[in-house]
């Protein structure tokens, strides 16, 4: 039996009992001695193969820890990180969040924000210009952001953006119809069970 707070080797199998009498068992993936935090890799709660749950266990709230299989070998080296790729991803995500914040502060409608996100998934070159969505510096979509509000030089860019806008609003309408039918079914089920 190991007392809570002892050192745990990466790769060891441990079993813990929490102060709520919950039994946790898994493979140690990390242990931080100063904070007494143990990270355990456990079978996926979703049941999906090739997936795992990572549980963070505060050993101060554990009444019992048992080492089932102590792993004494040196753990494999950590995979190297592509720092420039991570920095680019962080920069891109920050720009997207700033764009969303700008749209909210400019008073853009929720429909406009949703359309912007839909377009941005397909065409990264889109930005806000006051309350207008500007796509590829060629197409401007003004409020209320319908197909007829798409303006630009006739051509493939304008045609493509119009198709995206059209599909977006078709999808939104389909979603509303689905939600209404589900709500009506729930109401029927509720009234039948009463």
Short mmCIF file of C-alpha atoms in Angstrom, two decimals:
data_model
loop_
_atom_site.label_atom_id
_atom_site.label_comp_id
_atom_site.label_asym_id
_atom_site.label_seq_id
_atom_site.Cartn_x
_atom_site.Cartn_y
_atom_site.Cartn_z
CA UNK A 1 0.00 0.00 0.00
CA UNK A 2 1.29 3.44 -0.91
CA UNK A 3 0.36 6.40 1.22
CA UNK A 4 -1.23 9.39 -0.59
CA UNK A 5 1.47 11.81 -1.65
CA UNK A 6 4.20 9.30 -2.42
CA UNK A 7 5.94 9.37 -5.76
CA UNK A 8 4.19 7.54 -8.61
CA UNK A 9 6.05 6.38 -11.72
CA UNK A 10 4.60 7.15 -15.14
CA UNK A 11 3.16 3.94 -16.58
CA UNK A 12 2.32 2.40 -13.19
CA UNK A 13 -1.17 1.02 -12.62
CA UNK A 14 -2.83 2.41 -9.51
CA UNK A 15 -6.17 2.15 -7.76
CA UNK A 16 -7.53 4.98 -5.57
CA UNK A 17 -10.51 5.38 -3.29
CA UNK A 18 -11.80 8.95 -3.06
CA UNK A 19 -13.30 10.50 0.07
CA UNK A 20 -16.69 9.90 -1.62
CA UNK A 21 -15.95 6.17 -1.70
CA UNK A 22 -15.51 6.19 -5.49
CA UNK A 23 -12.96 3.67 -6.80
CA UNK A 24 -10.65 4.94 -9.59
CA UNK A 25 -8.19 2.75 -11.41
CA UNK A 26 -5.85 3.60 -14.25
CA UNK A 27 -2.37 4.18 -15.62
CA UNK A 28 -0.30 7.05 -14.22
CA UNK A 29 0.39 9.55 -17.00
CA UNK A 30 1.68 12.35 -14.75
CA UNK A 31 2.27 13.11 -11.08
CA UNK A 32 3.01 16.50 -9.53
CA UNK A 33 4.47 16.01 -6.07
CA UNK A 34 4.15 19.62 -4.77
CA UNK A 35 0.42 19.85 -5.54
CA UNK A 36 -0.25 16.13 -4.92
CA UNK A 37 -2.05 15.86 -8.28
CA UNK A 38 -2.14 12.53 -10.07
CA UNK A 39 -3.23 12.18 -13.72
CA UNK A 40 -4.69 8.77 -14.54
CA UNK A 41 -5.49 7.35 -17.97
CA UNK A 42 -8.64 5.25 -17.69
CA UNK A 43 -10.81 3.37 -20.22
CA UNK A 44 -13.08 5.73 -22.14
CA UNK A 45 -16.42 6.41 -20.47
CA UNK A 46 -17.89 6.73 -23.98
CA UNK A 47 -16.88 3.14 -24.72
CA UNK A 48 -15.11 4.19 -27.92
CA UNK A 49 -12.05 2.10 -28.77
CA UNK A 50 -8.73 3.97 -29.05
CA UNK A 51 -10.06 6.66 -26.67
CA UNK A 52 -9.32 7.18 -23.00
CA UNK A 53 -10.41 9.42 -20.16
CA UNK A 54 -7.76 11.39 -18.32
CA UNK A 55 -8.71 11.95 -14.69
CA UNK A 56 -6.96 14.48 -12.47
CA UNK A 57 -6.98 13.22 -8.90
CA UNK A 58 -6.18 15.47 -5.95
CA UNK A 59 -4.55 13.06 -3.54
CA UNK A 60 -5.57 15.22 -0.60
CA UNK A 61 -9.10 13.88 -1.20
CA UNK A 62 -8.09 10.25 -1.51
CA UNK A 63 -8.40 7.87 1.43
CA UNK A 64 -6.47 4.97 -0.08
CA UNK A 65 -4.00 4.44 -2.92
CA UNK A 66 -2.80 1.04 -4.04
CA UNK A 67 -0.06 0.47 -6.60
CA UNK A 68 -1.24 -2.50 -8.68
CA UNK A 69 1.74 -2.62 -11.01
CA UNK A 70 4.78 -0.39 -10.40
CA UNK A 71 6.42 0.70 -13.64
CA UNK A 72 10.11 1.31 -12.95
CA UNK A 73 11.40 1.68 -16.51
CA UNK A 74 12.17 5.11 -17.88
CA UNK A 75 9.09 6.47 -19.66
CA UNK A 76 9.41 7.06 -23.41
CA UNK A 77 10.54 10.55 -24.39
CA UNK A 78 7.84 13.11 -24.95
CA UNK A 79 6.91 13.86 -28.54
CA UNK A 80 8.49 17.05 -29.84
CA UNK A 81 6.18 19.99 -30.36
CA UNK A 82 6.01 22.07 -33.50
CA UNK A 83 6.19 25.44 -31.72
CA UNK A 84 5.71 27.53 -34.85
CA UNK A 85 2.59 25.56 -35.79
CA UNK A 86 1.22 26.01 -32.26
CA UNK A 87 2.02 29.75 -32.36
CA UNK A 88 0.24 30.11 -35.72
CA UNK A 89 -2.80 28.26 -34.37
CA UNK A 90 -2.86 30.47 -31.28
CA UNK A 91 -2.56 33.61 -33.43
CA UNK A 92 -5.36 32.46 -35.75
CA UNK A 93 -7.65 31.60 -32.84
CA UNK A 94 -6.93 34.96 -31.22
CA UNK A 95 -7.79 36.76 -34.47
CA UNK A 96 -11.06 34.82 -34.72
CA UNK A 97 -12.00 35.69 -31.13
CA UNK A 98 -11.12 39.35 -31.72
CA UNK A 99 -13.31 39.29 -34.83
CA UNK A 100 -16.21 37.84 -32.82
CA UNK A 101 -15.70 40.42 -30.08
CA UNK A 102 -15.67 43.20 -32.69
CA UNK A 103 -18.94 41.96 -34.19
CA UNK A 104 -20.61 41.87 -30.79
CA UNK A 105 -19.35 45.34 -29.85
CA UNK A 106 -20.47 46.73 -33.24
CA UNK A 107 -24.01 45.52 -32.52
CA UNK A 108 -24.12 42.90 -35.28
CA UNK A 109 -27.19 40.66 -35.04
CA UNK A 110 -26.85 37.04 -33.97
CA UNK A 111 -27.88 35.99 -37.50
CA UNK A 112 -25.02 38.08 -38.93
CA UNK A 113 -22.52 36.55 -36.52
CA UNK A 114 -23.68 33.04 -37.37
CA UNK A 115 -23.48 33.73 -41.10
CA UNK A 116 -19.96 35.13 -40.69
CA UNK A 117 -18.89 31.93 -38.89
CA UNK A 118 -20.46 29.77 -41.61
CA UNK A 119 -18.67 31.69 -44.38
CA UNK A 120 -15.39 31.70 -42.43
CA UNK A 121 -15.43 27.88 -42.26
CA UNK A 122 -15.29 27.77 -46.06
CA UNK A 123 -13.48 31.00 -46.93
CA UNK A 124 -10.87 32.17 -44.42
CA UNK A 125 -10.50 35.53 -46.17
CA UNK A 126 -13.48 37.24 -44.59
CA UNK A 127 -13.65 40.08 -42.10
CA UNK A 128 -15.93 42.67 -40.58
CA UNK A 129 -16.13 46.21 -41.90
CA UNK A 130 -18.42 47.95 -39.42
CA UNK A 131 -21.61 45.81 -39.67
CA UNK A 132 -20.79 44.47 -43.15
CA UNK A 133 -19.16 41.14 -43.90
CA UNK A 134 -16.38 41.49 -46.49
CA UNK A 135 -15.39 38.27 -48.28
CA UNK A 136 -12.17 38.03 -50.33
CA UNK A 137 -12.15 41.84 -50.63
CA UNK A 138 -14.69 41.33 -53.45
CA UNK A 139 -18.08 40.66 -51.87
CA UNK A 140 -19.83 42.77 -49.24
CA UNK A 141 -22.84 41.44 -47.32
CA UNK A 142 -24.82 44.16 -45.57
CA UNK A 143 -27.49 43.67 -42.89
CA UNK A 144 -29.90 41.87 -42.79
CA UNK A 145 -27.38 39.48 -44.43
CA UNK A 146 -29.72 37.82 -46.97
CA UNK A 147 -28.75 36.62 -50.47
CA UNK A 148 -30.04 39.89 -51.97
CA UNK A 149 -27.68 41.81 -49.63
CA UNK A 150 -24.60 40.25 -51.28
CA UNK A 151 -22.97 42.92 -53.46
CA UNK A 152 -19.88 42.78 -55.60
CA UNK A 153 -18.58 42.42 -59.12
CA UNK A 154 -20.56 39.70 -60.93
CA UNK A 155 -18.46 36.56 -61.15
CA UNK A 156 -17.50 33.35 -59.44
CA UNK A 157 -16.71 34.94 -56.04
CA UNK A 158 -20.11 36.63 -55.77
CA UNK A 159 -21.88 33.50 -57.02
CA UNK A 160 -20.00 31.28 -54.54
CA UNK A 161 -20.74 33.56 -51.58
CA UNK A 162 -24.43 33.75 -52.54
CA UNK A 163 -24.60 29.95 -52.57
CA UNK A 164 -23.03 29.79 -49.09
CA UNK A 165 -25.51 32.39 -47.78
CA UNK A 166 -28.44 30.55 -49.38
CA UNK A 167 -27.37 27.21 -47.91
CA UNK A 168 -26.76 28.78 -44.49
CA UNK A 169 -30.31 30.12 -44.26
CA UNK A 170 -31.78 26.86 -45.62
CA UNK A 171 -29.90 24.95 -42.91
CA UNK A 172 -31.02 27.42 -40.21
CA UNK A 173 -34.64 27.03 -41.33
CA UNK A 174 -34.36 23.21 -41.39
CA UNK A 175 -32.97 23.30 -37.87
CA UNK A 176 -35.89 25.47 -36.68
CA UNK A 177 -38.43 23.10 -38.26
CA UNK A 178 -36.73 20.12 -36.61
CA UNK A 179 -36.71 21.85 -33.20
CA UNK A 180 -40.41 22.78 -33.53
CA UNK A 181 -41.39 19.21 -34.41
CA UNK A 182 -39.34 17.86 -31.50
CA UNK A 183 -41.00 20.35 -29.14
CA UNK A 184 -44.47 19.36 -30.43
CA UNK A 185 -43.63 15.66 -29.98
CA UNK A 186 -42.45 16.35 -26.42
CA UNK A 187 -45.72 18.19 -25.72
CA UNK A 188 -47.76 15.26 -27.11
CA UNK A 189 -45.77 12.77 -25.03
CA UNK A 190 -46.27 14.90 -21.92
CA UNK A 191 -50.02 15.25 -22.44
CA UNK A 192 -50.41 11.51 -23.15
CA UNK A 193 -48.61 10.56 -19.94
CA UNK A 194 -50.77 12.89 -17.82
#
